[in-house]
Amino acid sequence: MKLDTLVGEPWADYGLVDSGHGRKLERYGRFRFIRPEPQALWAPAKPDWRATAEFVPGADEDGGGQWRFAEPTPREGWPLTWDGVRFTAQTTPFRHLGFFPDMAPVWTWMREQVAGVDAPECMNLFGYTGVGTLAMASKGARMVHVDASKKSVEAARANARLSGLTEAPVRWIVEDARKFVSREVRRARRYDGILLDPPKYGRGPDGEVWRLEEDLPAMIADCRRLLDAESRFLFLTVYAVRMSALAIGEMLAQAFADLPGTVEAGELGVREEARGLVLPTAIWARWRR
């Protein structure tokens, strides 16, 4: 299987400014932030970074840590725009800033797959704050947005209001993604496209436990049942696990062996503004008709 790289380029409201020595410097609108980045094994382009805040990880292995601010930022966040979609960025206790900018080339690719389809129906599983959902809805897709976190879905709905998409055909679902997909299979539903962006570990609203290595194959099998020969895509991203793009690519190749189309796999990355190098962020696999 040929591996490919999807590279996120800088845009007006976001850029990877510099990276190195296990950290990265990014701009989110008018603010700059430093965050840990284990894959930045090289030296930074510039030795001195000025930033609004830096996330300092904790000493444990549970992903803890805290933000240290050199300048204040709006507690309620501040608006950013990507290709007509408006959403809120803000510092979170989990080192993220309310969305994942490296997903931008995925949003573009999904739009391309359903171009020309009249009101395609697509699903965003583990949809978080909904930027991917709104990227599709803004181009006429009927969306189903699923996340186990009520707070994340509320943030996604707020982003829809910010984007002027409150009347867009989006179903906002607060539920365990596995349970929802299984129920859709029993209902014999079909979709034109599915975005699947699962965490390494998570809990559903009723205490359900998600472990990616254990639960992903069954989730892929159910997603396959929601797609048919007229469907357009499934896109899977995987972060922060000891897993190969070749492995998840082969998983999709077997699951989709009975459908026409192509299975591809590779790495996701963001292009650094300082030197143009690409910082890897995740692995992905996809099926497209």
mmCIF file of C-alpha atoms in Angstrom:
data_model
loop_
_atom_site.group_PDB
_atom_site.id
_atom_site.type_symbol
_atom_site.label_atom_id
_atom_site.label_comp_id
_atom_site.label_asym_id
_atom_site.label_seq_id
_atom_site.Cartn_x
_atom_site.Cartn_y
_atom_site.Cartn_z
ATOM 1 C CA MET A 1 0.000 0.000 0.000
ATOM 2 C CA LYS A 2 1.379 3.371 -0.996
ATOM 3 C CA LEU A 3 1.669 5.870 1.853
ATOM 4 C CA ASP A 4 0.903 9.544 1.345
ATOM 5 C CA THR A 5 1.134 12.712 3.431
ATOM 6 C CA LEU A 6 -1.673 15.232 3.866
ATOM 7 C CA VAL A 7 -0.121 18.575 4.753
ATOM 8 C CA GLY A 8 -1.960 21.446 6.391
ATOM 9 C CA GLU A 9 -0.772 24.795 5.056
ATOM 10 C CA PRO A 10 -0.871 28.054 7.049
ATOM 11 C CA TRP A 11 -3.965 30.196 6.681
ATOM 12 C CA ALA A 12 -4.888 33.691 7.855
ATOM 13 C CA ASP A 13 -6.036 32.679 11.341
ATOM 14 C CA TYR A 14 -3.647 29.781 12.028
ATOM 15 C CA GLY A 15 -0.030 28.842 11.440
ATOM 16 C CA LEU A 16 2.696 26.641 12.865
ATOM 17 C CA VAL A 17 5.278 29.391 13.336
ATOM 18 C CA ASP A 18 8.271 27.322 14.490
ATOM 19 C CA SER A 19 9.040 23.985 16.130
ATOM 20 C CA GLY A 20 11.871 22.118 17.798
ATOM 21 C CA HIS A 21 13.316 20.715 21.027
ATOM 22 C CA GLY A 22 10.002 18.981 21.787
ATOM 23 C CA ARG A 23 7.816 22.076 21.492
ATOM 24 C CA LYS A 24 5.879 24.038 18.870
ATOM 25 C CA LEU A 25 4.978 27.711 18.515
ATOM 26 C CA GLU A 26 1.614 28.385 16.864
ATOM 27 C CA ARG A 27 -0.480 31.439 16.071
ATOM 28 C CA TYR A 28 -4.222 31.371 16.654
ATOM 29 C CA GLY A 29 -5.514 34.675 15.367
ATOM 30 C CA ARG A 30 -3.725 37.474 17.230
ATOM 31 C CA PHE A 31 -2.361 35.177 19.963
ATOM 32 C CA ARG A 32 0.662 32.849 20.001
ATOM 33 C CA PHE A 33 1.000 29.698 22.061
ATOM 34 C CA ILE A 34 3.723 27.191 22.907
ATOM 35 C CA ARG A 35 2.701 23.573 23.367
ATOM 36 C CA PRO A 36 4.596 20.292 23.866
ATOM 37 C CA GLU A 37 5.336 18.370 20.659
ATOM 38 C CA PRO A 38 7.311 15.118 21.101
ATOM 39 C CA GLN A 39 7.796 14.696 17.352
ATOM 40 C CA ALA A 40 9.676 17.997 16.999
ATOM 41 C CA LEU A 41 13.039 16.261 17.376
ATOM 42 C CA TRP A 42 15.010 18.986 15.592
ATOM 43 C CA ALA A 43 16.249 22.391 16.717
ATOM 44 C CA PRO A 44 13.934 25.385 16.274
ATOM 45 C CA ALA A 45 14.628 27.962 13.587
ATOM 46 C CA LYS A 46 14.808 30.727 16.186
ATOM 47 C CA PRO A 47 16.109 30.300 19.737
ATOM 48 C CA ASP A 48 13.779 32.802 21.401
ATOM 49 C CA TRP A 49 10.010 32.490 21.189
ATOM 50 C CA ARG A 50 7.548 35.092 22.376
ATOM 51 C CA ALA A 51 4.120 33.731 23.189
ATOM 52 C CA THR A 52 0.897 34.673 24.912
ATOM 53 C CA ALA A 53 0.990 31.448 26.929
ATOM 54 C CA GLU A 54 2.741 28.104 27.196
ATOM 55 C CA PHE A 55 1.265 24.764 28.197
ATOM 56 C CA VAL A 56 3.586 23.066 30.672
ATOM 57 C CA PRO A 57 2.908 19.318 31.001
ATOM 58 C CA GLY A 58 2.681 17.684 34.408
ATOM 59 C CA ALA A 59 5.182 15.224 35.788
ATOM 60 C CA ASP A 60 2.749 12.290 35.577
ATOM 61 C CA GLU A 61 1.870 10.236 32.520
ATOM 62 C CA ASP A 62 -1.835 11.075 32.538
ATOM 63 C CA GLY A 63 -1.576 14.073 30.258
ATOM 64 C CA GLY A 64 -1.919 16.677 33.001
ATOM 65 C CA GLY A 65 -0.380 20.110 33.033
ATOM 66 C CA GLN A 66 -1.280 23.786 33.061
ATOM 67 C CA TRP A 67 -1.165 26.961 31.017
ATOM 68 C CA ARG A 68 1.261 29.695 32.059
ATOM 69 C CA PHE A 69 0.196 33.061 30.708
ATOM 70 C CA ALA A 70 2.511 35.942 29.819
ATOM 71 C CA GLU A 71 -0.507 37.918 28.566
ATOM 72 C CA PRO A 72 -4.250 37.506 29.175
ATOM 73 C CA THR A 73 -6.589 35.927 26.656
ATOM 74 C CA PRO A 74 -10.397 36.236 26.569
ATOM 75 C CA ARG A 75 -11.813 33.672 28.983
ATOM 76 C CA GLU A 76 -14.755 33.000 26.638
ATOM 77 C CA GLY A 77 -12.406 32.538 23.683
ATOM 78 C CA TRP A 78 -11.990 34.472 20.443
ATOM 79 C CA PRO A 79 -13.340 33.871 16.921
ATOM 80 C CA LEU A 80 -11.319 32.358 14.076
ATOM 81 C CA THR A 81 -12.265 31.604 10.471
ATOM 82 C CA TRP A 82 -11.391 28.765 8.101
ATOM 83 C CA ASP A 83 -12.738 28.976 4.536
ATOM 84 C CA GLY A 84 -15.982 30.665 5.540
ATOM 85 C CA VAL A 85 -16.524 28.675 8.749
ATOM 86 C CA ARG A 86 -16.303 30.684 11.985
ATOM 87 C CA PHE A 87 -15.586 29.074 15.344
ATOM 88 C CA THR A 88 -14.184 29.858 18.779
ATOM 89 C CA ALA A 89 -10.636 29.131 19.910
ATOM 90 C CA GLN A 90 -9.761 29.071 23.603
ATOM 91 C CA THR A 91 -7.234 27.486 25.914
ATOM 92 C CA THR A 92 -8.472 24.215 27.419
ATOM 93 C CA PRO A 93 -7.159 22.096 30.325
ATOM 94 C CA PHE A 94 -6.223 19.415 27.774
ATOM 95 C CA ARG A 95 -3.575 21.580 26.026
ATOM 96 C CA HIS A 96 -5.758 21.971 22.914
ATOM 97 C CA LEU A 97 -7.332 25.237 21.790
ATOM 98 C CA GLY A 98 -10.822 24.075 20.924
ATOM 99 C CA PHE A 99 -10.166 22.573 17.487
ATOM 100 C CA PHE A 100 -7.522 20.611 15.592
ATOM 101 C CA PRO A 101 -5.951 22.748 12.842
ATOM 102 C CA ASP A 102 -4.100 19.824 11.264
ATOM 103 C CA MET A 103 -7.517 18.530 10.122
ATOM 104 C CA ALA A 104 -7.900 21.365 7.598
ATOM 105 C CA PRO A 105 -6.724 19.294 4.591
ATOM 106 C CA VAL A 106 -9.159 16.549 5.649
ATOM 107 C CA TRP A 107 -12.065 19.016 5.629
ATOM 108 C CA THR A 108 -11.064 20.135 2.129
ATOM 109 C CA TRP A 109 -10.750 16.536 0.912
ATOM 110 C CA MET A 110 -14.181 15.553 2.260
ATOM 111 C CA ARG A 111 -15.786 18.503 0.498
ATOM 112 C CA GLU A 112 -14.181 17.384 -2.756
ATOM 113 C CA GLN A 113 -15.497 13.832 -2.403
ATOM 114 C CA VAL A 114 -19.140 14.893 -2.244
ATOM 115 C CA ALA A 115 -18.916 17.755 -4.746
ATOM 116 C CA GLY A 116 -21.762 17.368 -7.209
ATOM 117 C CA VAL A 117 -23.867 15.187 -4.888
ATOM 118 C CA ASP A 118 -27.231 16.751 -4.107
ATOM 119 C CA ALA A 119 -27.492 17.255 -0.311
ATOM 120 C CA PRO A 120 -25.140 14.426 0.666
ATOM 121 C CA GLU A 121 -25.705 12.869 4.083
ATOM 122 C CA CYS A 122 -22.536 12.537 6.152
ATOM 123 C CA MET A 123 -21.622 11.716 9.738
ATOM 124 C CA ASN A 124 -18.904 13.093 12.021
ATOM 125 C CA LEU A 125 -18.112 10.616 14.816
ATOM 126 C CA PHE A 126 -16.277 11.933 17.894
ATOM 127 C CA GLY A 127 -17.111 15.321 16.375
ATOM 128 C CA TYR A 128 -15.743 17.501 19.224
ATOM 129 C CA THR A 129 -16.501 21.222 18.661
ATOM 130 C CA GLY A 130 -17.839 20.683 15.170
ATOM 131 C CA VAL A 131 -15.520 22.518 12.792
ATOM 132 C CA GLY A 132 -15.449 19.507 10.455
ATOM 133 C CA THR A 133 -19.231 19.225 10.682
ATOM 134 C CA LEU A 134 -19.661 22.891 9.804
ATOM 135 C CA ALA A 135 -17.103 22.709 6.993
ATOM 136 C CA MET A 136 -19.376 20.161 5.333
ATOM 137 C CA ALA A 137 -22.692 21.748 6.293
ATOM 138 C CA SER A 138 -21.569 25.079 4.834
ATOM 139 C CA LYS A 139 -21.359 23.341 1.439
ATOM 140 C CA GLY A 140 -24.830 21.837 1.631
ATOM 141 C CA ALA A 141 -24.226 18.482 3.331
ATOM 142 C CA ARG A 142 -26.811 17.080 5.756
ATOM 143 C CA MET A 143 -24.765 16.218 8.820
ATOM 144 C CA VAL A 144 -25.040 13.955 11.836
ATOM 145 C CA HIS A 145 -22.650 15.121 14.555
ATOM 146 C CA VAL A 146 -21.960 12.626 17.369
ATOM 147 C CA ASP A 147 -19.939 13.188 20.538
ATOM 148 C CA ALA A 148 -20.236 11.745 24.040
ATOM 149 C CA SER A 149 -19.458 15.117 25.646
ATOM 150 C CA LYS A 150 -22.445 17.403 26.161
ATOM 151 C CA LYS A 151 -20.043 20.314 26.630
ATOM 152 C CA SER A 152 -18.370 19.645 23.271
ATOM 153 C CA VAL A 153 -21.704 19.427 21.460
ATOM 154 C CA GLU A 154 -22.820 22.686 23.090
ATOM 155 C CA ALA A 155 -19.581 24.283 21.833
ATOM 156 C CA ALA A 156 -20.278 22.880 18.358
ATOM 157 C CA ARG A 157 -23.759 24.374 18.338
ATOM 158 C CA ALA A 158 -22.282 27.719 19.456
ATOM 159 C CA ASN A 159 -19.845 27.509 16.534
ATOM 160 C CA ALA A 160 -22.805 26.882 14.221
ATOM 161 C CA ARG A 161 -24.402 30.101 15.482
ATOM 162 C CA LEU A 162 -21.121 31.951 14.980
ATOM 163 C CA SER A 163 -20.966 30.645 11.396
ATOM 164 C CA GLY A 164 -24.577 31.588 10.631
ATOM 165 C CA LEU A 165 -25.450 27.898 10.238
ATOM 166 C CA THR A 166 -28.134 27.484 12.912
ATOM 167 C CA GLU A 167 -30.639 26.524 10.214
ATOM 168 C CA ALA A 168 -28.287 24.072 8.491
ATOM 169 C CA PRO A 169 -29.519 20.443 8.514
ATOM 170 C CA VAL A 170 -27.338 19.145 11.365
ATOM 171 C CA ARG A 171 -28.447 16.560 13.928
ATOM 172 C CA TRP A 172 -26.533 17.159 17.164
ATOM 173 C CA ILE A 173 -26.227 13.857 19.059
ATOM 174 C CA VAL A 174 -24.823 13.488 22.602
ATOM 175 C CA GLU A 175 -24.170 9.765 22.807
ATOM 176 C CA ASP A 176 -21.541 7.052 22.860
ATOM 177 C CA ALA A 177 -20.414 6.776 19.234
ATOM 178 C CA ARG A 178 -20.352 2.974 19.224
ATOM 179 C CA LYS A 179 -23.929 2.729 20.489
ATOM 180 C CA PHE A 180 -25.162 5.290 17.985
ATOM 181 C CA VAL A 181 -23.480 3.611 15.019
ATOM 182 C CA SER A 182 -24.778 0.186 16.049
ATOM 183 C CA ARG A 183 -28.294 1.579 16.239
ATOM 184 C CA GLU A 184 -27.943 3.173 12.804
ATOM 185 C CA VAL A 185 -26.912 -0.228 11.429
ATOM 186 C CA ARG A 186 -30.044 -1.819 12.906
ATOM 187 C CA ARG A 187 -32.108 0.961 11.318
ATOM 188 C CA ALA A 188 -30.529 0.125 7.932
ATOM 189 C CA ARG A 189 -29.411 3.723 7.498
ATOM 190 C CA ARG A 190 -26.874 4.734 4.847
ATOM 191 C CA TYR A 191 -24.466 7.651 4.505
ATOM 192 C CA ASP A 192 -22.511 9.248 1.693
ATOM 193 C CA GLY A 193 -19.507 9.866 3.914
ATOM 194 C CA ILE A 194 -18.178 9.299 7.425
ATOM 195 C CA LEU A 195 -15.441 11.120 9.321
ATOM 196 C CA LEU A 196 -14.084 9.038 12.193
ATOM 197 C CA ASP A 197 -11.685 10.845 14.551
ATOM 198 C CA PRO A 198 -11.560 8.710 17.709
ATOM 199 C CA PRO A 199 -9.480 9.381 20.825
ATOM 200 C CA LYS A 200 -7.050 6.863 22.240
ATOM 201 C CA TYR A 201 -9.239 6.545 25.339
ATOM 202 C CA GLY A 202 -12.595 7.990 26.270
ATOM 203 C CA ARG A 203 -15.810 7.581 28.243
ATOM 204 C CA GLY A 204 -19.389 7.801 27.059
ATOM 205 C CA PRO A 205 -22.175 9.710 28.842
ATOM 206 C CA ASP A 206 -23.271 6.552 30.681
ATOM 207 C CA GLY A 207 -19.790 5.436 31.664
ATOM 208 C CA GLU A 208 -19.022 3.484 28.490
ATOM 209 C CA VAL A 209 -15.291 2.979 27.992
ATOM 210 C CA TRP A 210 -13.592 3.441 24.614
ATOM 211 C CA ARG A 211 -10.160 1.914 24.035
ATOM 212 C CA LEU A 212 -8.992 2.521 20.510
ATOM 213 C CA GLU A 213 -6.897 -0.604 19.966
ATOM 214 C CA GLU A 214 -9.723 -2.825 21.235
ATOM 215 C CA ASP A 215 -12.797 -1.059 19.854
ATOM 216 C CA LEU A 216 -11.732 0.406 16.506
ATOM 217 C CA PRO A 217 -12.071 -2.738 14.309
ATOM 218 C CA ALA A 218 -15.701 -3.287 15.346
ATOM 219 C CA MET A 219 -16.466 0.398 14.826
ATOM 220 C CA ILE A 220 -15.000 0.246 11.310
ATOM 221 C CA ALA A 221 -17.070 -2.862 10.555
ATOM 222 C CA ASP A 222 -20.260 -1.063 11.587
ATOM 223 C CA CYS A 223 -19.325 2.060 9.625
ATOM 224 C CA ARG A 224 -18.835 -0.130 6.562
ATOM 225 C CA ARG A 225 -22.438 -1.327 6.929
ATOM 226 C CA LEU A 226 -23.619 2.292 6.738
ATOM 227 C CA LEU A 227 -21.905 2.813 3.379
ATOM 228 C CA ASP A 228 -22.690 1.295 -0.007
ATOM 229 C CA ALA A 229 -21.420 1.321 -3.571
ATOM 230 C CA GLU A 230 -22.875 4.808 -4.102
ATOM 231 C CA SER A 231 -21.240 6.265 -0.964
ATOM 232 C CA ARG A 232 -18.239 8.526 -1.375
ATOM 233 C CA PHE A 233 -15.820 8.189 1.552
ATOM 234 C CA LEU A 234 -14.742 7.142 5.002
ATOM 235 C CA PHE A 235 -11.843 9.031 6.584
ATOM 236 C CA LEU A 236 -10.155 7.740 9.761
ATOM 237 C CA THR A 237 -7.549 9.622 11.795
ATOM 238 C CA VAL A 238 -5.567 8.114 14.667
ATOM 239 C CA TYR A 239 -3.522 10.118 17.192
ATOM 240 C CA ALA A 240 -1.103 9.324 20.007
ATOM 241 C CA VAL A 241 -0.937 5.547 19.716
ATOM 242 C CA ARG A 242 1.730 3.044 18.777
ATOM 243 C CA MET A 243 0.093 2.112 15.528
ATOM 244 C CA SER A 244 1.191 2.248 11.890
ATOM 245 C CA ALA A 245 -0.603 3.883 8.969
ATOM 246 C CA LEU A 246 -0.034 0.595 7.134
ATOM 247 C CA ALA A 247 -1.907 -1.250 9.891
ATOM 248 C CA ILE A 248 -5.016 0.919 9.826
ATOM 249 C CA GLY A 249 -4.851 0.989 6.027
ATOM 250 C CA GLU A 250 -4.953 -2.800 5.877
ATOM 251 C CA MET A 251 -7.842 -2.838 8.361
ATOM 252 C CA LEU A 252 -9.845 -0.594 6.018
ATOM 253 C CA ALA A 253 -8.764 -2.560 2.928
ATOM 254 C CA GLN A 254 -10.218 -5.732 4.410
ATOM 255 C CA ALA A 255 -13.391 -4.051 5.694
ATOM 256 C CA PHE A 256 -14.078 -2.432 2.299
ATOM 257 C CA ALA A 257 -12.904 -5.289 0.059
ATOM 258 C CA ASP A 258 -16.442 -5.830 -1.241
ATOM 259 C CA LEU A 259 -16.937 -2.218 -2.355
ATOM 260 C CA PRO A 260 -15.486 -0.550 -5.442
ATOM 261 C CA GLY A 261 -13.027 2.217 -4.766
ATOM 262 C CA THR A 262 -9.607 2.860 -3.308
ATOM 263 C CA VAL A 263 -8.096 2.517 0.152
ATOM 264 C CA GLU A 264 -5.152 4.776 1.000
ATOM 265 C CA ALA A 265 -3.176 5.538 4.129
ATOM 266 C CA GLY A 266 -0.524 7.934 5.325
ATOM 267 C CA GLU A 267 0.465 10.663 7.743
ATOM 268 C CA LEU A 268 -1.113 13.976 8.623
ATOM 269 C CA GLY A 269 1.163 16.960 9.122
ATOM 270 C CA VAL A 270 1.370 20.746 9.351
ATOM 271 C CA ARG A 271 3.819 22.868 7.390
ATOM 272 C CA GLU A 272 6.018 25.116 9.510
ATOM 273 C CA GLU A 273 6.158 28.752 8.460
ATOM 274 C CA ALA A 274 9.775 29.303 9.560
ATOM 275 C CA ARG A 275 11.391 26.724 7.242
ATOM 276 C CA GLY A 276 8.660 24.896 5.395
ATOM 277 C CA LEU A 277 9.351 21.557 7.090
ATOM 278 C CA VAL A 278 6.370 19.311 7.866
ATOM 279 C CA LEU A 279 5.607 18.412 11.481
ATOM 280 C CA PRO A 280 3.795 15.021 11.659
ATOM 281 C CA THR A 281 0.707 14.964 13.859
ATOM 282 C CA ALA A 282 -1.289 11.786 13.171
ATOM 283 C CA ILE A 283 -1.801 8.802 10.894
ATOM 284 C CA TRP A 284 -4.820 8.276 8.670
ATOM 285 C CA ALA A 285 -6.511 5.788 6.382
ATOM 286 C CA ARG A 286 -9.378 6.398 3.991
ATOM 287 C CA TRP A 287 -11.713 4.710 1.544
ATOM 288 C CA ARG A 288 -13.083 6.624 -1.401
ATOM 289 C CA ARG A 289 -15.309 5.526 -4.211
#
